[in-house]
Short mmCIF file of C-alpha atoms in Angstrom, two decimals:
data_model
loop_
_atom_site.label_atom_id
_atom_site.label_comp_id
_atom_site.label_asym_id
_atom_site.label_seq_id
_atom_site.Cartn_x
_atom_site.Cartn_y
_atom_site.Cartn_z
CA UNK A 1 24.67 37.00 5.40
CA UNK A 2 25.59 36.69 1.72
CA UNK A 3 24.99 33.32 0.18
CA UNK A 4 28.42 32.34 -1.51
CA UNK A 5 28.13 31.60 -5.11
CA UNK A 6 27.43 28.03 -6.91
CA UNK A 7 30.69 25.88 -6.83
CA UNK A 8 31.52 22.73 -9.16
CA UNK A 9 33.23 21.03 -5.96
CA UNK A 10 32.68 21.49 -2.32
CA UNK A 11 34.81 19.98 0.05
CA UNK A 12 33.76 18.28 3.50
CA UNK A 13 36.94 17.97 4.91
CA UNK A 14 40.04 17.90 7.31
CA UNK A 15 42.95 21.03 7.18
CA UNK A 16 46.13 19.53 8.98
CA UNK A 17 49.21 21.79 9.79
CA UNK A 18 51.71 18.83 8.60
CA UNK A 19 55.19 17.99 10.46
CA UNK A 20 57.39 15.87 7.88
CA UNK A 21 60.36 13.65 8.65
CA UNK A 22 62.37 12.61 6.29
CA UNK A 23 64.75 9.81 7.22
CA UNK A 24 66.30 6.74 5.00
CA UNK A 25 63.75 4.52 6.22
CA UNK A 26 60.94 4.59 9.06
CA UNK A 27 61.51 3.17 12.56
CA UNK A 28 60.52 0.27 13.39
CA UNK A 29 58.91 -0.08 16.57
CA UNK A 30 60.40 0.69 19.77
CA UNK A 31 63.69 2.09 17.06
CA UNK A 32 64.83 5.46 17.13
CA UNK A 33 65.88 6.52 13.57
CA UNK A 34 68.94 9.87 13.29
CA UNK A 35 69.50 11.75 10.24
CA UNK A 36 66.26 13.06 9.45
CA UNK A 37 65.59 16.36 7.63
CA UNK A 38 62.30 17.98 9.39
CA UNK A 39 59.76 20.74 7.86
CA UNK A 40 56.60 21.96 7.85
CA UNK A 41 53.75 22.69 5.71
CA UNK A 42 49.90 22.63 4.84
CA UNK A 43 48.06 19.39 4.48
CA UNK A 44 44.83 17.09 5.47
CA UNK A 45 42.89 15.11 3.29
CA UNK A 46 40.32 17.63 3.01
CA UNK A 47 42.70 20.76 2.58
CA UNK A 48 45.06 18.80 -0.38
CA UNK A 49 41.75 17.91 -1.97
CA UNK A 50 40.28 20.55 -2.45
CA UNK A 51 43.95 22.12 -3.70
CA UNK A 52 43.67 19.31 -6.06
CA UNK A 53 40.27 19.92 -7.59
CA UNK A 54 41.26 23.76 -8.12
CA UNK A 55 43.95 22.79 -9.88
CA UNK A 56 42.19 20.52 -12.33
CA UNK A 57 40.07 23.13 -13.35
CA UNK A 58 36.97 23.13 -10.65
CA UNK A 59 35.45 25.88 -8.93
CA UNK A 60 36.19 24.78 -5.58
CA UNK A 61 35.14 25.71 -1.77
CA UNK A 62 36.66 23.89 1.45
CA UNK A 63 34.14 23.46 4.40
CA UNK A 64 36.09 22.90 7.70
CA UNK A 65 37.93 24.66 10.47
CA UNK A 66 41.49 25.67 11.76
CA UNK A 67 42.77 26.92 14.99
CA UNK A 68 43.77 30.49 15.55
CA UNK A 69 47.35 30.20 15.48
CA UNK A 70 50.24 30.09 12.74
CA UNK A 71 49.31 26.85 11.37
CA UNK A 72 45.57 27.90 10.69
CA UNK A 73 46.66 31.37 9.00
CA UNK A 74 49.07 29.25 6.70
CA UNK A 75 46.50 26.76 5.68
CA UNK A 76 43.76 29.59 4.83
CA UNK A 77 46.88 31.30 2.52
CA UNK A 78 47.98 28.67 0.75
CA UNK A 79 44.16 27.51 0.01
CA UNK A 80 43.02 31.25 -1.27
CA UNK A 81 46.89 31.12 -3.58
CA UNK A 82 45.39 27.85 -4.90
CA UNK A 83 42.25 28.93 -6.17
CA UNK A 84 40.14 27.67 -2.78
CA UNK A 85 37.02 29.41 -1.91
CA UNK A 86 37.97 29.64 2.36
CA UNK A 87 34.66 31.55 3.41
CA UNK A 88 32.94 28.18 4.85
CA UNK A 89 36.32 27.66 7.02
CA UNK A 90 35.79 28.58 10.53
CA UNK A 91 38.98 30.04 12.58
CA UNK A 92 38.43 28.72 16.11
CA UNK A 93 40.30 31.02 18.80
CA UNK A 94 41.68 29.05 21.78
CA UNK A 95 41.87 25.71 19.29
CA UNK A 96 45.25 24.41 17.51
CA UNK A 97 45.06 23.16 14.44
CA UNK A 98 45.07 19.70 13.80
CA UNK A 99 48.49 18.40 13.22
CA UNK A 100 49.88 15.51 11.30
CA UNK A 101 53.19 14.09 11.82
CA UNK A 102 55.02 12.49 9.02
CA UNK A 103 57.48 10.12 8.15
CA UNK A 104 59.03 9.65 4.91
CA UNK A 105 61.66 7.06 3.95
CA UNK A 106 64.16 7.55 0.96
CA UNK A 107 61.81 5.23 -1.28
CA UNK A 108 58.77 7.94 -0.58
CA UNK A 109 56.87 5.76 1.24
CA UNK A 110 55.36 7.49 4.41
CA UNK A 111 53.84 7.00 7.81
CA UNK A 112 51.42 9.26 9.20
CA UNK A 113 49.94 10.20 13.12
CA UNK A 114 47.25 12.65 12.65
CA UNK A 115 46.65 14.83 15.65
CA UNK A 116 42.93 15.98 16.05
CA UNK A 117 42.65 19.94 16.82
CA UNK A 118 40.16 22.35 15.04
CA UNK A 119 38.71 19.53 12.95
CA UNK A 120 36.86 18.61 16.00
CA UNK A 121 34.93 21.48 15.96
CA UNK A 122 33.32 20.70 12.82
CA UNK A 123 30.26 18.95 13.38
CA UNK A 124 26.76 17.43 11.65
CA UNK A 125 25.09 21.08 12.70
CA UNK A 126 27.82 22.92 10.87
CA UNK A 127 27.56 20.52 7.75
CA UNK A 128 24.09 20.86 7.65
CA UNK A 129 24.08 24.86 7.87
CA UNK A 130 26.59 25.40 5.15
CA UNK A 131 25.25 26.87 1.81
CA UNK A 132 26.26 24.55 -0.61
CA UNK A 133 24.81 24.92 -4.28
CA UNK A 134 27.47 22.05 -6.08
CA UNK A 135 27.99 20.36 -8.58
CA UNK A 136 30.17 17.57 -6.37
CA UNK A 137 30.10 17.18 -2.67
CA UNK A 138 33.08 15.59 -1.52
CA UNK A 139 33.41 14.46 1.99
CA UNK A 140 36.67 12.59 3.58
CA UNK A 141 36.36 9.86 6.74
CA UNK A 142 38.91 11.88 8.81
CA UNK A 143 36.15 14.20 10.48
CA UNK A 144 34.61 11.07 11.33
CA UNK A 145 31.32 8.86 9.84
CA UNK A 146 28.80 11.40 11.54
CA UNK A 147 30.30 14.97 9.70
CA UNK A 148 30.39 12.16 6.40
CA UNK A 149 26.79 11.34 7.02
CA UNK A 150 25.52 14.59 7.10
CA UNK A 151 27.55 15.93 3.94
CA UNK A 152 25.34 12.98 2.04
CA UNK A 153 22.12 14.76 3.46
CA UNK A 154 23.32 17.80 2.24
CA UNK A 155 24.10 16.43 -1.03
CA UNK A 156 20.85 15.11 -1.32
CA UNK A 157 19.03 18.53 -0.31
CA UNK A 158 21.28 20.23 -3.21
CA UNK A 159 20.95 17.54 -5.58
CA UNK A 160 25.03 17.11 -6.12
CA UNK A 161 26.99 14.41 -6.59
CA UNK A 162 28.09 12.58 -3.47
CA UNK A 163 32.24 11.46 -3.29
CA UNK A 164 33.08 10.16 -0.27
CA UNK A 165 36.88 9.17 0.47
CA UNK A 166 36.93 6.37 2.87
CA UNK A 167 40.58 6.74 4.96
CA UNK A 168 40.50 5.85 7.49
CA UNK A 169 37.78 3.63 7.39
CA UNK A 170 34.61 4.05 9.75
CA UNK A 171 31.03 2.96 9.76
CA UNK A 172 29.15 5.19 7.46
CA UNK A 173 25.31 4.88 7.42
CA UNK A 174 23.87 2.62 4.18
CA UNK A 175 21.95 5.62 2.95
CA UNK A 176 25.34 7.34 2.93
CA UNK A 177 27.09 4.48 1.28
CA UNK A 178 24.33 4.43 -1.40
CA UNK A 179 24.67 7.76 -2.11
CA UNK A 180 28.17 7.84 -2.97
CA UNK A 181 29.12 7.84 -6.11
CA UNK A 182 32.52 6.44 -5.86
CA UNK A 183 33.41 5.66 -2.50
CA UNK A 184 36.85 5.90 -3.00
CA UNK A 185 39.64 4.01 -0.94
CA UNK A 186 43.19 2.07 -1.13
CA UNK A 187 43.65 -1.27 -1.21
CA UNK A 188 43.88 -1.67 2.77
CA UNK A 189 41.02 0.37 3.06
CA UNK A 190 39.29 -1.72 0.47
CA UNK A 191 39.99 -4.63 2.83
CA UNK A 192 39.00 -2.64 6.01
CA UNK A 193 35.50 -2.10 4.53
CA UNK A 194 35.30 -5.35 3.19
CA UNK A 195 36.12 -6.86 6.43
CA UNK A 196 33.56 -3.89 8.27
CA UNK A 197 30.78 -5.22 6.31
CA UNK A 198 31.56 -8.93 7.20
CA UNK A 199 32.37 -9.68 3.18
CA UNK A 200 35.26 -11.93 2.13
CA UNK A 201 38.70 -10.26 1.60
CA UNK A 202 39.65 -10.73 -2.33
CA UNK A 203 43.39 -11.39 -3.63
CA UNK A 204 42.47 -10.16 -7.10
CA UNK A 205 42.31 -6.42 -7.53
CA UNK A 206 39.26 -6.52 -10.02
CA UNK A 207 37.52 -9.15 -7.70
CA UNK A 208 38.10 -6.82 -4.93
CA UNK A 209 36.17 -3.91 -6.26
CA UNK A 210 33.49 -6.10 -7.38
CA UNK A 211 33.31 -7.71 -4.11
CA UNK A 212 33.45 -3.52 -2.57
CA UNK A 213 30.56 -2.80 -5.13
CA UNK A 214 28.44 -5.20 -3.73
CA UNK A 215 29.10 -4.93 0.05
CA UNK A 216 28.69 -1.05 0.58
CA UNK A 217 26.01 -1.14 -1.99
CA UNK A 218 27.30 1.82 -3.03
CA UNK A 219 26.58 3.88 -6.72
CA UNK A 220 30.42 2.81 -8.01
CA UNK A 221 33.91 2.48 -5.95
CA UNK A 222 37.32 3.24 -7.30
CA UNK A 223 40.07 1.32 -5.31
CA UNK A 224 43.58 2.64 -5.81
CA UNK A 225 46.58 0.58 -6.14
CA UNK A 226 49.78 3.03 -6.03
CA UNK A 227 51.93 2.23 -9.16
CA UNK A 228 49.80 -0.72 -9.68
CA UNK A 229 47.20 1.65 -11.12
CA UNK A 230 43.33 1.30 -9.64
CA UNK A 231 40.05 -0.74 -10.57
CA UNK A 232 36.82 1.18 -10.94
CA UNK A 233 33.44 -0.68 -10.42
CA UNK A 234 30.12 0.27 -11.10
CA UNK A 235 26.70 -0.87 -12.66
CA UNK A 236 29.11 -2.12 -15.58
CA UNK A 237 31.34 -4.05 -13.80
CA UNK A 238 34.77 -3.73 -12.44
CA UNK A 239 37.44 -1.86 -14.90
CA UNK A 240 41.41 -2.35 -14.14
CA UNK A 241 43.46 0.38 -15.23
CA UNK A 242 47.09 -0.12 -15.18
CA UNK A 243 49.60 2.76 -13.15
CA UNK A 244 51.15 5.54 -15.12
CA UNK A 245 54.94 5.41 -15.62
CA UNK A 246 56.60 7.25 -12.90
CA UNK A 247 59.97 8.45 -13.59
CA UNK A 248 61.08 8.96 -9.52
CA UNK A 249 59.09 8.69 -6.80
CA UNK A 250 60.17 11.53 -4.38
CA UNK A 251 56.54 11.77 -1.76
CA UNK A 252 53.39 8.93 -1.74
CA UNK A 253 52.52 11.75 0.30
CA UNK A 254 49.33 13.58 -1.58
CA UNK A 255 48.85 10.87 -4.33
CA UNK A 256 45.95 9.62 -3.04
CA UNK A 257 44.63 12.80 -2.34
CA UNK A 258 45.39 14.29 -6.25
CA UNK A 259 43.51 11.24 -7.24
CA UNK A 260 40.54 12.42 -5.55
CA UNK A 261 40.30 15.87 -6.21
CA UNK A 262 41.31 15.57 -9.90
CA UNK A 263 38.26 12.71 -10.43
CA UNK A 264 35.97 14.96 -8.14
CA UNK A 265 36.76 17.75 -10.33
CA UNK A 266 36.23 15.91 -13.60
CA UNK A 267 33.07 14.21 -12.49
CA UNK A 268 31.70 17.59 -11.50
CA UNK A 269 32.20 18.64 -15.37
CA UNK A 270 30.22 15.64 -16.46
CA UNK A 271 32.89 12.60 -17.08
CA UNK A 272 32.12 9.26 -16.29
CA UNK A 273 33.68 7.76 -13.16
CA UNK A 274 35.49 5.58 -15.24
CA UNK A 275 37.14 8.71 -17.36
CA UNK A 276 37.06 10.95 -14.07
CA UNK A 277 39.66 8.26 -12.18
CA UNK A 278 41.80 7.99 -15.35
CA UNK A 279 42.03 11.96 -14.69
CA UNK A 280 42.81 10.94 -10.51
CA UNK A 281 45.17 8.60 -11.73
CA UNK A 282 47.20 11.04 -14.57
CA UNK A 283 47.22 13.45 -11.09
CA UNK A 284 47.88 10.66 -8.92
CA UNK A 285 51.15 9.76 -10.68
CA UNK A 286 51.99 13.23 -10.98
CA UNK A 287 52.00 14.34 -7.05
CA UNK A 288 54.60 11.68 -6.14
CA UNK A 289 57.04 13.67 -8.43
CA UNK A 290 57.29 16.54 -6.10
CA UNK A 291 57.84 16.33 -1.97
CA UNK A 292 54.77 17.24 0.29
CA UNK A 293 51.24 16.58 0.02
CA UNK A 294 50.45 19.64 -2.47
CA UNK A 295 52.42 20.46 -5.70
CA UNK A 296 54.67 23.78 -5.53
CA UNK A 297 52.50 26.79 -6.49
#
């Protein structure tokens, strides 16, 4: 088998077909809501990573799996329009695609089920097998902590730089926590971990990283904050950056997402973390412009 070329980011990650509502404001529970406006389209954290890292600029390769139905084949088009090297994704016959459902109210806030399919399949073994000459490896919590854990191993082996974006939260391994260089998460995954690794919960954003720094014991953290901007912590302390201005919000939908694959792809051409998530943020505040998780091609 040919050994694909070097990359400047490889992603670890999830490919979700994605099922978006869009209604004046989310149910509440046990509420049926009427008037929504429903459509379809390409998403997972992994998938609208890696979409966001070409974009910026990086040589980028997704590592994951899809089913062998319509859902799959539209994920593995819109990746290769985007720039995304697609040989390391496996097409699993007999195996939907994972699905997420989404709701998004009239502010662009959203709520999100994600149903597990192919991304299943993906597993330490696979990880582990994949050629993976990088600059950045960037992994994402919704293949679960063991798929995470062995993307840090094969960081290590290859000598890249280790990303890892915590949502949802689960219990990575402290050598994978020390590796990572940021761990990356919102503020109620900030919390979450906090709470995970028995740490006080902070009020104070800047506090919060601080108190993230030290509990993961991880290389730096970068804890977004939505239009309140995000803090960045690392062996020089935590650094608040205040949110972009934001003419309309029309989807939250991929911001969190552009953040990560725009630093990712910045920190694989040498910027700081600090200057890598001012880049996430510029793309952050940008992807909330536009509905769905990825930008219009």
């Amino acid at each position: 088998m040919t050994t694909p070329p070097a990359v400047d980011v490889l992603v670890v990650g999830s490919l979700n077909h994605d099922v978006v509502a869009r209604t004046q404001r989310r149910p509440a529970p046990g509420e049926t809501v009427t008037g929504g406006r429903l459509s379809t389209t390409s998403g997972g954290k992994g998938g609208n990573q890696a979409a966001a890292a070409a974009r910026a600029g990086a040589v980028t390769a997704m590592l994951g799996a899809v089913g062998g139905d319509d859902g799959g084949r539209a994920q593995l088009d819109d990746l290769v329009a985007r720039g995304v090297d697609v040989s390391r994704v496996a097409v699993v016959a007999g195996v939907p695609t994972s699905t997420a459902v989404i709701v998004v109210d009239a502010a662009g806030e959203n709520a999100i089920v994600v149903c597990a399919g192919a991304n299943e399949t993906v597993t330490p073994q696979i990880v582990h097998a994949a050629p993976a000459a990088a600059a950045v490896v960037l992994a994402q919590t919704e293949l679960g902590a063991a798929v995470v854990d062995a993307a840090a191993e094969l960081a290590a082996r290859e000598g890249a730089r280790l990303v890892v974006s915590c949502g949802p939260v689960v219990e990575l391994s402290p050598p994978t926590l020390a590796a990572a260089d940021p761990v990356v998460v919102n503020r109620h995954e900030a919390a979450d971990l906090l709470r995970l690794a028995g740490a006080p919960v902070a009020t104070d954003p800047t506090a919060f990283a601080a108190s993230l720094l030290a509990a993961t014991g991880a290389r730096s953290v970068c804890v977004t904050l939505g239009a309140d901007g995000h803090v960045t912590a690392d062996g020089a302390g935590p650094l608040r950056v205040a949110g972009a201005a934001v003419e309309a919000v029309v989807d939250t939908t991929g911001a969190g997402d552009a953040f990560v694959g725009a630093l990712a792809a910045a920190l694989a051409r040498g910027a700081s973390v600090v200057d890598a998530a001012r880049a996430g943020a510029a793309a952050g505040a940008g992807a909330v412009a536009h509905a769905g998780a990825r930008p219009p091609r």
